Amino acid sequence: MPRSGSDFWCKEIELQIPSLLELDRWGTRYIDRLPMETYDLIVVGLGAVGSAALCQSALRGARVLGIDRFHPPHELGSSHGETRITRQAIGEGMEFAPLVLRTNVLWRALEAATGQELMVQNGGLMLLDAAGQADSQGAGAAFYRRTADCAKRFGIAHQLLTAAEVRQRFPQFVLENGGEGYLEPGAGFLFPERCVAAQLSLAGANHAEVRTNEIVTEIVTDSAGVVVQTNRSRYGAASVVLTPGPWMAQWARTICGLGEAHFAVYRQTLYWFALQENHPRFSPEQMPVFLWSSVRVEKGFYGFPSLDGVSLKVATEQFDVLSDAGSGPAAVAPEQAQDFYDGRVRVSLRGLTSRCIRATTCLYTVVPDHSFVIDHGVDSERVWFASACSGHGFKHSAAVGEVLAQKALGELPTVDLRPFARQRFKVNI
Ligand SMILES: Cc1cc2nc3c(=O)[nH]c(=O)nc-3n(C[C@H](O)[C@H](O)[C@H](O)COP(=O)(O)OP(=O)(O)OC[C@H]3O[C@@H](n4cnc5c(N)ncnc54)[C@H](O)[C@@H]3O)c2cc1C
């Protein structure tokens, strides 16, 4: 948005603010009438998606404020743990391909602007073992087929490999005959903490303001603008982008027009197992990121090449035990790591020991169809929100942040948001 336009919007809001403050149900009118800082846009939550929205709106010349309850990048939400897989052909659904393709353009632009390495395209290998292959109706097989279909539809470079070809090219994997592999050279991994930090830094360099360790407690809209109340202050804006990650349930009814249960939080565990020896075949040059699909997706797991030459990160997903955003990271018992090793690593990868040298947890926010919800506030188009996780959101996050900034600033979005609208859900769950 041009600077002159944004100045006009701010002035308009300032004039209207007293009417908004009359709405305060706590009766603190004198305090509320104190002058408050006003912005074109306020971004609430500065993780993967919010830092992207802040950065993209600042790059457009908007006067923008970002607020986070902690100091991002941090380890209390969904955007930490060293690496995230990125793929271009998205087995979760065709509607995601435009998001990741746009995001990859944005990562490269961010790298050029900040001098940081954010994305490594060392290839991605999706493996379907013989059991998964035999169960053609299973979730693993379906995901594998959708990935290959998506690659064909969007012209994404890939190769289909037999089990023997997989073993020959990537001897790290124990894939028996009857299994198969989908290899995508443009897949790879991202450095999540660096991505968040780079976007916040570029936003700051483009005059965005950031307030950390400040909690947004209320968002009130009317026709004139939005007032954002925090535990420390209150701010006015023409629009708000709400990207609170695992804390979305608290806004489910007031902003999203959905129920708390639409945003289920599940804690996931990441493990780093020591290599048997410091072997070059585990380096990013020698080994792709991988997703191992079995009969049921839950039985599968995924992993990364070794970044330190000493250990390699692997993980799976669980959707059995609910958690909540405020619960923070959990300790990982040695028996849990041993179970993971015995059940998955020992039988699938060659060259790793059972010594878990690091483990951490991270939170998924999962909507009922495991997709995203990106929409405007239930009562107002001045608020735009995104719950873009379901365990696969990082690879799309820069484009999701960009479309939120575009919608909030009145631009046409780069990517079609209709597949992510809230209307597909029943409200009362
Ligand atoms: C273990 C794990 C593995 C994953 N692997 C992959 C992968 O390989 N590939 C992939 O693409 N995706 C992956 N994902 C998903 C991806 O990481 C998430 O989709 C993404 O990080 C979500 O970002 P977010 O911005 O929605 O949430 P977050 O990054 O958690 O950001 C939310 C922010 O909002 C702030 N906040 C919340 N409430 C308030 C408030 N009231 N006031 C102020 N601030 C507030 C929080 O402090 C936080 O900083 C994985 C996720 C996990 C947990």
Short mmCIF file of C-alpha atoms and ligand atoms in Angstrom, two decimals:
data_model
loop_
_atom_site.label_atom_id
_atom_site.label_comp_id
_atom_site.label_asym_id
_atom_site.label_seq_id
_atom_site.Cartn_x
_atom_site.Cartn_y
_atom_site.Cartn_z
CA MET A 1 0.00 0.00 0.00
CA PRO A 2 1.42 3.42 -0.86
CA ARG A 3 2.53 5.45 2.11
CA SER A 4 0.08 8.31 1.36
CA GLY A 5 -2.84 5.84 1.45
CA SER A 6 -1.70 4.38 4.76
CA ASP A 7 -1.37 7.82 6.34
CA PHE A 8 -4.93 8.52 5.35
CA TRP A 9 -6.14 5.28 6.94
CA CYS A 10 -4.33 6.00 10.18
CA LYS A 11 -5.83 9.47 10.43
CA GLU A 12 -9.26 8.06 9.81
CA ILE A 13 -8.85 5.54 12.61
CA GLU A 14 -7.48 8.07 15.07
CA LEU A 15 -10.62 10.16 14.58
CA GLN A 16 -12.84 7.15 15.14
CA ILE A 17 -11.03 5.60 18.08
CA PRO A 18 -13.16 7.15 20.85
CA SER A 19 -16.22 5.43 19.41
CA LEU A 20 -14.43 2.09 19.56
CA LEU A 21 -13.39 2.65 23.13
CA GLU A 22 -16.96 3.31 24.21
CA LEU A 23 -17.43 -0.40 23.56
CA ASP A 24 -15.10 -1.36 26.41
CA ARG A 25 -17.17 -3.39 28.82
CA TRP A 26 -14.82 -2.86 31.73
CA GLY A 27 -15.71 0.81 32.06
CA THR A 28 -12.10 2.02 31.95
CA ARG A 29 -13.03 4.88 29.69
CA TYR A 30 -10.58 7.50 30.97
CA ILE A 31 -7.60 5.26 30.38
CA ASP A 32 -9.04 4.17 27.06
CA ARG A 33 -9.25 7.72 25.87
CA LEU A 34 -5.53 8.23 26.20
CA PRO A 35 -3.93 8.54 22.76
CA MET A 36 -2.92 5.19 21.31
CA GLU A 37 -0.50 4.30 18.58
CA THR A 38 -2.16 3.44 15.30
CA TYR A 39 -1.03 1.37 12.36
CA ASP A 40 -2.19 0.22 8.95
CA LEU A 41 -1.81 -3.35 10.13
CA ILE A 42 -1.08 -5.21 13.35
CA VAL A 43 0.17 -8.81 13.15
CA VAL A 44 -0.60 -10.89 16.25
CA GLY A 45 1.80 -13.83 16.60
CA LEU A 46 5.21 -13.75 14.92
CA GLY A 47 6.01 -17.39 14.21
CA ALA A 48 6.37 -18.85 10.73
CA VAL A 49 3.23 -17.28 9.28
CA GLY A 50 3.10 -14.05 11.29
CA SER A 51 6.74 -13.12 10.65
CA ALA A 52 6.03 -13.62 6.93
CA ALA A 53 2.91 -11.42 7.10
CA LEU A 54 4.85 -8.73 8.97
CA CYS A 55 7.72 -8.85 6.51
CA GLN A 56 5.52 -8.80 3.41
CA SER A 57 3.40 -5.90 4.67
CA ALA A 58 6.48 -3.90 5.69
CA LEU A 59 8.00 -4.51 2.24
CA ARG A 60 4.81 -3.02 0.77
CA GLY A 61 5.39 0.21 2.71
CA ALA A 62 2.60 -0.31 5.23
CA ARG A 63 2.97 1.07 8.75
CA VAL A 64 2.92 -2.20 10.63
CA LEU A 65 3.28 -3.52 14.18
CA GLY A 66 3.99 -7.13 15.15
CA ILE A 67 3.24 -8.45 18.64
CA ASP A 68 4.31 -11.77 20.15
CA ARG A 69 3.75 -13.25 23.61
CA PHE A 70 7.36 -14.53 23.58
CA HIS A 71 10.55 -13.56 21.76
CA PRO A 72 10.54 -15.32 18.37
CA PRO A 73 12.05 -17.49 17.15
CA HIS A 74 11.35 -19.50 20.30
CA GLU A 75 10.73 -23.11 21.34
CA LEU A 76 7.23 -22.77 22.76
CA GLY A 77 5.13 -22.91 19.57
CA SER A 78 5.40 -24.76 16.26
CA SER A 79 8.41 -23.28 14.47
CA HIS A 80 11.52 -24.75 16.06
CA GLY A 81 13.62 -27.90 15.88
CA GLU A 82 16.38 -27.05 13.38
CA THR A 83 14.77 -28.25 10.13
CA ARG A 84 11.48 -28.62 8.23
CA ILE A 85 10.88 -30.68 5.11
CA THR A 86 9.81 -28.85 1.99
CA ARG A 87 8.25 -30.63 -1.01
CA GLN A 88 6.72 -29.23 -4.18
CA ALA A 89 4.26 -31.97 -5.13
CA ILE A 90 2.01 -31.94 -2.12
CA GLY A 91 0.32 -35.24 -1.25
CA GLU A 92 -1.95 -33.42 1.19
CA GLY A 93 -3.84 -31.90 -1.79
CA MET A 94 -3.42 -30.16 -5.13
CA GLU A 95 -4.54 -26.84 -3.62
CA PHE A 96 -1.25 -26.60 -1.70
CA ALA A 97 1.08 -26.67 -4.71
CA PRO A 98 0.59 -22.97 -5.61
CA LEU A 99 1.36 -22.05 -1.98
CA VAL A 100 4.65 -23.92 -1.81
CA LEU A 101 5.76 -22.83 -5.28
CA ARG A 102 5.17 -19.20 -4.34
CA THR A 103 6.83 -19.72 -0.95
CA ASN A 104 9.97 -21.06 -2.61
CA VAL A 105 10.22 -17.87 -4.69
CA LEU A 106 9.87 -15.84 -1.49
CA TRP A 107 12.54 -17.87 0.37
CA ARG A 108 15.03 -17.21 -2.42
CA ALA A 109 14.17 -13.49 -2.40
CA LEU A 110 14.61 -13.44 1.39
CA GLU A 111 17.97 -15.16 1.08
CA ALA A 112 19.08 -12.54 -1.42
CA ALA A 113 17.88 -9.72 0.84
CA THR A 114 19.33 -11.04 4.09
CA GLY A 115 22.36 -13.10 3.03
CA GLN A 116 21.04 -16.05 5.08
CA GLU A 117 20.76 -19.63 3.80
CA LEU A 118 17.13 -20.60 4.44
CA MET A 119 16.32 -23.44 2.03
CA VAL A 120 18.43 -26.40 0.86
CA GLN A 121 17.02 -28.25 -2.15
CA ASN A 122 18.97 -31.48 -1.78
CA GLY A 123 16.06 -33.67 -2.92
CA GLY A 124 13.26 -35.54 -1.21
CA LEU A 125 12.58 -39.27 -1.29
CA MET A 126 9.17 -40.68 -0.47
CA LEU A 127 9.29 -44.37 0.26
CA LEU A 128 6.38 -46.76 0.19
CA ASP A 129 7.31 -50.11 1.63
CA ALA A 130 5.97 -53.42 0.34
CA ALA A 131 3.23 -53.58 2.98
CA GLY A 132 2.10 -50.05 2.16
CA GLN A 133 2.22 -50.83 -1.53
CA ALA A 134 0.14 -54.00 -1.08
CA ASP A 135 -2.53 -52.09 0.86
CA SER A 136 -3.64 -49.92 -2.05
CA GLN A 137 -6.53 -48.43 0.00
CA GLY A 138 -4.22 -47.45 2.89
CA ALA A 139 -3.42 -43.84 3.80
CA GLY A 140 0.29 -44.29 3.00
CA ALA A 141 -0.37 -45.56 -0.51
CA ALA A 142 -2.98 -42.85 -1.15
CA PHE A 143 -0.56 -40.12 -0.04
CA TYR A 144 2.16 -41.55 -2.26
CA ARG A 145 -0.16 -41.66 -5.31
CA ARG A 146 -1.48 -38.14 -4.72
CA THR A 147 2.10 -36.87 -4.56
CA ALA A 148 2.96 -38.45 -7.91
CA ASP A 149 -0.31 -37.14 -9.43
CA CYS A 150 0.40 -33.64 -8.15
CA ALA A 151 3.90 -33.74 -9.62
CA LYS A 152 2.47 -34.67 -13.02
CA ARG A 153 -0.22 -32.01 -12.90
CA PHE A 154 2.13 -29.17 -11.93
CA GLY A 155 5.07 -30.34 -14.05
CA ILE A 156 7.27 -30.89 -10.99
CA ALA A 157 10.45 -32.82 -11.79
CA HIS A 158 10.47 -36.29 -10.22
CA GLN A 159 11.47 -39.89 -10.75
CA LEU A 160 9.75 -43.12 -9.75
CA LEU A 161 12.25 -45.71 -8.49
CA THR A 162 11.98 -49.43 -7.84
CA ALA A 163 13.17 -50.73 -4.48
CA ALA A 164 16.39 -51.99 -6.10
CA GLU A 165 17.05 -48.54 -7.60
CA VAL A 166 16.44 -46.90 -4.22
CA ARG A 167 18.90 -49.28 -2.52
CA GLN A 168 21.49 -48.72 -5.22
CA ARG A 169 21.28 -44.90 -5.14
CA PHE A 170 20.64 -44.50 -1.43
CA PRO A 171 22.15 -47.38 0.51
CA GLN A 172 21.10 -45.67 3.78
CA PHE A 173 17.57 -47.05 3.31
CA VAL A 174 16.50 -50.65 3.91
CA LEU A 175 13.71 -50.96 1.35
CA GLU A 176 12.76 -54.52 0.50
CA ASN A 177 11.60 -55.63 -2.95
CA GLY A 178 7.99 -54.68 -3.58
CA GLY A 179 8.49 -51.22 -2.15
CA GLU A 180 8.99 -48.13 -4.32
CA GLY A 181 10.34 -44.60 -4.18
CA TYR A 182 9.31 -41.16 -5.46
CA LEU A 183 12.31 -38.87 -5.80
CA GLU A 184 11.82 -35.11 -6.15
CA PRO A 185 15.04 -33.16 -6.77
CA GLY A 186 13.45 -29.79 -5.83
CA ALA A 187 12.42 -30.97 -2.37
CA GLY A 188 14.69 -30.46 0.62
CA PHE A 189 14.65 -28.69 3.95
CA LEU A 190 14.29 -25.30 5.59
CA PHE A 191 15.89 -23.79 8.67
CA PRO A 192 12.76 -22.68 10.57
CA GLU A 193 14.35 -20.51 13.25
CA ARG A 194 16.45 -18.74 10.60
CA CYS A 195 13.39 -18.19 8.39
CA VAL A 196 11.48 -16.53 11.24
CA ALA A 197 14.48 -14.43 12.31
CA ALA A 198 15.26 -13.37 8.72
CA GLN A 199 11.67 -12.22 8.10
CA LEU A 200 11.56 -10.28 11.38
CA SER A 201 14.89 -8.69 10.59
CA LEU A 202 13.85 -7.68 7.06
CA ALA A 203 10.55 -6.37 8.43
CA GLY A 204 12.48 -4.27 10.96
CA ALA A 205 14.76 -2.95 8.24
CA ASN A 206 11.59 -1.82 6.45
CA HIS A 207 10.31 0.10 9.48
CA ALA A 208 8.04 -2.55 11.02
CA GLU A 209 7.76 -2.23 14.80
CA VAL A 210 7.91 -5.36 16.95
CA ARG A 211 6.79 -5.81 20.54
CA THR A 212 7.82 -9.08 22.17
CA ASN A 213 6.85 -10.65 25.50
CA GLU A 214 3.49 -8.93 25.13
CA ILE A 215 0.23 -10.90 25.05
CA VAL A 216 -2.75 -9.87 22.94
CA THR A 217 -5.86 -10.39 25.05
CA GLU A 218 -8.62 -8.86 22.94
CA ILE A 219 -9.31 -7.75 19.38
CA VAL A 220 -12.28 -5.43 18.91
CA THR A 221 -13.45 -4.34 15.46
CA ASP A 222 -15.97 -1.88 14.18
CA SER A 223 -16.51 -0.13 10.89
CA ALA A 224 -13.77 2.38 11.70
CA GLY A 225 -10.93 0.03 12.54
CA VAL A 226 -9.59 -2.45 15.04
CA VAL A 227 -8.38 -2.03 18.60
CA VAL A 228 -5.87 -4.57 19.87
CA GLN A 229 -5.66 -4.89 23.65
CA THR A 230 -2.57 -6.44 25.19
CA ASN A 231 -1.46 -7.09 28.76
CA ARG A 232 0.57 -3.88 28.50
CA SER A 233 -1.15 -1.48 26.15
CA ARG A 234 -3.68 -1.00 23.40
CA TYR A 235 -3.15 -0.16 19.75
CA GLY A 236 -5.34 0.88 16.84
CA ALA A 237 -5.13 -0.35 13.26
CA ALA A 238 -7.02 -0.44 10.02
CA SER A 239 -6.58 -4.23 9.88
CA VAL A 240 -5.26 -7.12 11.94
CA VAL A 241 -3.66 -10.40 10.91
CA LEU A 242 -4.05 -13.08 13.57
CA THR A 243 -1.52 -15.95 13.42
CA PRO A 244 -1.23 -17.36 16.95
CA GLY A 245 -0.34 -20.94 15.97
CA PRO A 246 -1.23 -23.36 18.79
CA TRP A 247 -3.04 -20.58 20.68
CA MET A 248 -5.75 -20.30 17.98
CA ALA A 249 -8.42 -22.15 20.01
CA GLN A 250 -8.84 -19.11 22.26
CA TRP A 251 -9.91 -17.04 19.23
CA ALA A 252 -12.01 -19.83 17.66
CA ARG A 253 -15.42 -18.39 18.47
CA THR A 254 -14.82 -14.64 18.55
CA ILE A 255 -12.66 -14.32 15.43
CA CYS A 256 -12.76 -17.55 13.44
CA GLY A 257 -16.47 -18.36 13.79
CA LEU A 258 -15.55 -21.95 14.65
CA GLY A 259 -15.29 -24.07 17.80
CA GLU A 260 -12.25 -24.65 20.00
CA ALA A 261 -12.18 -28.28 18.87
CA HIS A 262 -11.47 -27.17 15.31
CA PHE A 263 -7.94 -26.33 16.46
CA ALA A 264 -6.67 -29.46 18.19
CA VAL A 265 -3.13 -29.30 19.55
CA TYR A 266 -0.92 -32.41 19.49
CA ARG A 267 2.60 -32.53 20.87
CA GLN A 268 5.14 -34.24 18.58
CA THR A 269 8.62 -35.50 19.40
CA LEU A 270 11.82 -35.06 17.39
CA TYR A 271 14.84 -37.36 17.90
CA TRP A 272 18.49 -37.03 16.88
CA PHE A 273 20.20 -40.44 16.77
CA ALA A 274 23.99 -40.73 16.64
CA LEU A 275 25.55 -42.05 13.42
CA GLN A 276 27.63 -45.21 13.69
CA GLU A 277 30.51 -43.27 12.26
CA ASN A 278 31.06 -39.89 10.75
CA HIS A 279 30.17 -41.03 7.28
CA PRO A 280 29.72 -38.73 4.26
CA ARG A 281 26.72 -40.71 2.99
CA PHE A 282 24.54 -38.94 5.56
CA SER A 283 25.44 -35.42 4.43
CA PRO A 284 22.85 -33.30 2.57
CA GLU A 285 24.88 -33.84 -0.61
CA GLN A 286 24.54 -37.62 -0.27
CA MET A 287 21.18 -38.09 1.36
CA PRO A 288 17.76 -36.55 0.61
CA VAL A 289 15.10 -35.74 3.18
CA PHE A 290 12.71 -38.68 3.36
CA LEU A 291 9.17 -39.66 4.21
CA TRP A 292 8.57 -43.32 4.87
CA SER A 293 4.93 -44.30 4.30
CA SER A 294 3.73 -47.63 5.53
CA VAL A 295 0.35 -49.34 5.78
CA ARG A 296 -0.95 -46.52 7.92
CA VAL A 297 0.61 -43.07 7.90
CA GLU A 298 0.91 -43.28 11.68
CA LYS A 299 3.32 -46.15 11.31
CA GLY A 300 5.53 -44.13 9.00
CA PHE A 301 8.20 -41.61 9.85
CA TYR A 302 10.36 -38.96 8.24
CA GLY A 303 13.87 -37.64 8.54
CA PHE A 304 16.68 -35.40 7.38
CA PRO A 305 20.32 -35.78 6.39
CA SER A 306 22.90 -35.15 9.08
CA LEU A 307 23.77 -31.47 9.44
CA ASP A 308 26.58 -31.96 11.97
CA GLY A 309 28.12 -35.24 10.72
CA VAL A 310 27.38 -36.74 14.13
CA SER A 311 23.60 -37.31 14.31
CA LEU A 312 20.51 -37.42 12.16
CA LYS A 313 17.01 -36.13 12.96
CA VAL A 314 13.92 -38.35 12.61
CA ALA A 315 10.32 -38.01 13.78
CA THR A 316 6.80 -39.27 13.36
CA GLU A 317 3.34 -37.89 14.09
CA GLN A 318 0.78 -38.78 16.76
CA PHE A 319 -2.88 -37.82 16.84
CA ASP A 320 -3.93 -39.83 19.90
CA VAL A 321 -3.02 -37.59 22.85
CA LEU A 322 -4.29 -34.02 22.89
CA SER A 323 -2.20 -31.25 24.38
CA ASP A 324 -2.64 -27.52 24.78
CA ALA A 325 -0.70 -24.47 23.74
CA GLY A 326 0.31 -23.40 27.22
CA SER A 327 1.78 -26.76 28.18
CA GLY A 328 5.26 -25.99 26.79
CA PRO A 329 7.91 -28.51 25.79
CA ALA A 330 7.92 -31.92 27.47
CA ALA A 331 10.83 -34.07 28.60
CA VAL A 332 11.43 -37.12 26.39
CA ALA A 333 12.05 -40.34 28.34
CA PRO A 334 14.95 -42.56 27.17
CA GLU A 335 12.47 -45.47 26.78
CA GLN A 336 10.42 -43.41 24.34
CA ALA A 337 13.50 -42.80 22.18
CA GLN A 338 14.42 -46.48 22.38
CA ASP A 339 10.90 -47.48 21.25
CA PHE A 340 11.15 -45.12 18.31
CA TYR A 341 14.51 -46.55 17.35
CA ASP A 342 13.35 -50.17 17.66
CA GLY A 343 10.05 -49.64 15.85
CA ARG A 344 11.25 -47.54 12.95
CA VAL A 345 14.92 -46.61 12.67
CA ARG A 346 16.47 -50.03 13.25
CA VAL A 347 14.37 -51.63 10.50
CA SER A 348 14.54 -48.82 7.95
CA LEU A 349 17.92 -47.07 8.07
CA ARG A 350 21.45 -48.40 7.88
CA GLY A 351 24.24 -46.73 9.85
CA LEU A 352 22.52 -45.24 12.90
CA THR A 353 23.06 -46.18 16.52
CA SER A 354 20.28 -46.32 19.12
CA ARG A 355 22.00 -43.50 21.07
CA CYS A 356 19.58 -40.57 21.14
CA ILE A 357 21.77 -37.53 21.64
CA ARG A 358 18.98 -34.97 21.57
CA ALA A 359 15.18 -34.93 21.66
CA THR A 360 12.66 -32.14 21.80
CA THR A 361 8.93 -31.59 21.38
CA CYS A 362 6.92 -29.21 19.22
CA LEU A 363 3.19 -28.50 18.81
CA TYR A 364 0.95 -29.28 15.83
CA THR A 365 -2.34 -27.39 15.51
CA VAL A 366 -4.61 -29.67 13.52
CA VAL A 367 -7.95 -28.78 11.92
CA PRO A 368 -10.46 -31.60 11.27
CA ASP A 369 -9.50 -32.27 7.65
CA HIS A 370 -5.74 -31.78 8.32
CA SER A 371 -5.69 -28.80 5.98
CA PHE A 372 -5.50 -25.05 6.75
CA VAL A 373 -8.09 -22.41 7.63
CA ILE A 374 -7.35 -19.00 6.15
CA ASP A 375 -10.23 -16.55 6.23
CA HIS A 376 -11.44 -13.19 7.48
CA GLY A 377 -12.91 -12.64 10.93
CA VAL A 378 -16.45 -13.87 11.40
CA ASP A 379 -17.76 -10.31 11.85
CA SER A 380 -15.24 -8.27 9.92
CA GLU A 381 -12.96 -8.26 6.92
CA ARG A 382 -10.62 -6.04 8.91
CA VAL A 383 -9.28 -9.17 10.59
CA TRP A 384 -7.61 -11.98 8.63
CA PHE A 385 -6.49 -15.15 10.36
CA ALA A 386 -4.62 -18.33 9.47
CA SER A 387 -4.25 -21.67 11.12
CA ALA A 388 -1.79 -23.10 8.64
CA CYS A 389 -0.22 -26.05 10.37
CA SER A 390 -1.81 -29.52 10.56
CA GLY A 391 1.81 -30.65 10.67
CA HIS A 392 2.77 -29.49 7.19
CA GLY A 393 2.56 -25.70 7.18
CA PHE A 394 6.12 -24.47 7.28
CA LYS A 395 6.84 -25.10 3.60
CA HIS A 396 3.85 -22.86 2.74
CA SER A 397 4.29 -20.23 5.42
CA ALA A 398 5.89 -17.40 3.46
CA ALA A 399 3.09 -17.44 0.87
CA VAL A 400 0.41 -17.75 3.56
CA GLY A 401 1.91 -14.69 5.26
CA GLU A 402 1.97 -12.88 1.94
CA VAL A 403 -1.70 -13.57 1.14
CA LEU A 404 -2.71 -12.46 4.64
CA ALA A 405 -0.81 -9.20 4.13
CA GLN A 406 -2.39 -8.79 0.70
CA LYS A 407 -5.94 -9.36 1.96
CA ALA A 408 -5.44 -7.11 4.98
CA LEU A 409 -4.02 -4.31 2.83
CA GLY A 410 -6.70 -4.59 0.16
CA GLU A 411 -4.61 -6.22 -2.58
CA LEU A 412 -5.57 -9.19 -4.72
CA PRO A 413 -4.04 -12.37 -3.26
CA THR A 414 -1.33 -14.22 -5.19
CA VAL A 415 -2.88 -17.59 -4.32
CA ASP A 416 -6.51 -18.77 -4.37
CA LEU A 417 -7.73 -18.96 -0.77
CA ARG A 418 -11.14 -20.56 -1.39
CA PRO A 419 -10.02 -24.12 -0.52
CA PHE A 420 -9.06 -22.85 2.94
CA ALA A 421 -12.30 -21.05 3.85
CA ARG A 422 -13.99 -21.82 7.19
CA GLN A 423 -17.34 -22.55 5.52
CA ARG A 424 -16.35 -26.17 4.93
CA PHE A 425 -16.70 -26.89 8.66
CA LYS A 426 -19.75 -27.18 10.87
CA VAL A 427 -19.49 -24.56 13.58
CA ASN A 428 -20.73 -26.50 16.58
CA ILE A 429 -18.09 -29.07 17.29
C1 LIG B 1 7.43 -31.35 15.18
C2 LIG B 1 6.94 -30.58 13.98
C3 LIG B 1 7.40 -30.93 12.74
C4 LIG B 1 6.96 -30.27 11.61
N1 LIG B 1 7.46 -30.60 10.40
C5 LIG B 1 7.11 -29.90 9.30
C6 LIG B 1 7.75 -30.15 8.07
O1 LIG B 1 8.65 -31.00 7.97
N2 LIG B 1 7.37 -29.41 7.00
C7 LIG B 1 6.41 -28.46 7.09
O2 LIG B 1 6.11 -27.83 6.07
N3 LIG B 1 5.80 -28.17 8.26
C8 LIG B 1 6.13 -28.87 9.36
N4 LIG B 1 5.56 -28.58 10.57
C9 LIG B 1 4.50 -27.57 10.65
C10 LIG B 1 5.04 -26.16 10.73
O3 LIG B 1 6.17 -26.10 11.54
C11 LIG B 1 3.92 -25.26 11.22
O4 LIG B 1 2.88 -25.32 10.28
C12 LIG B 1 4.33 -23.80 11.38
O5 LIG B 1 5.50 -23.70 12.15
C13 LIG B 1 3.18 -23.03 12.04
O6 LIG B 1 3.56 -21.69 12.21
P1 LIG B 1 2.59 -20.65 12.93
O7 LIG B 1 3.08 -19.32 12.57
O8 LIG B 1 1.16 -21.00 12.62
O9 LIG B 1 2.74 -20.95 14.50
P2 LIG B 1 3.94 -20.52 15.47
O10 LIG B 1 5.22 -20.55 14.74
O11 LIG B 1 3.79 -21.32 16.71
O12 LIG B 1 3.66 -18.99 15.78
C14 LIG B 1 2.61 -18.54 16.59
C15 LIG B 1 3.12 -17.35 17.37
O13 LIG B 1 2.03 -16.66 17.95
C16 LIG B 1 2.43 -16.19 19.21
N5 LIG B 1 1.21 -15.93 19.97
C17 LIG B 1 0.22 -16.81 20.26
N6 LIG B 1 -0.77 -16.22 20.92
C18 LIG B 1 -0.41 -14.92 21.09
C19 LIG B 1 -1.02 -13.82 21.72
N7 LIG B 1 -2.22 -13.90 22.32
N8 LIG B 1 -0.37 -12.64 21.73
C20 LIG B 1 0.83 -12.51 21.12
N9 LIG B 1 1.47 -13.55 20.50
C21 LIG B 1 0.85 -14.74 20.49
C22 LIG B 1 3.31 -17.33 19.74
O14 LIG B 1 4.18 -16.89 20.77
C23 LIG B 1 4.05 -17.75 18.49
O15 LIG B 1 5.29 -17.07 18.36
C24 LIG B 1 6.00 -29.22 11.73
C25 LIG B 1 5.53 -28.86 13.00
C26 LIG B 1 6.01 -29.52 14.12
C27 LIG B 1 5.53 -29.09 15.46
#
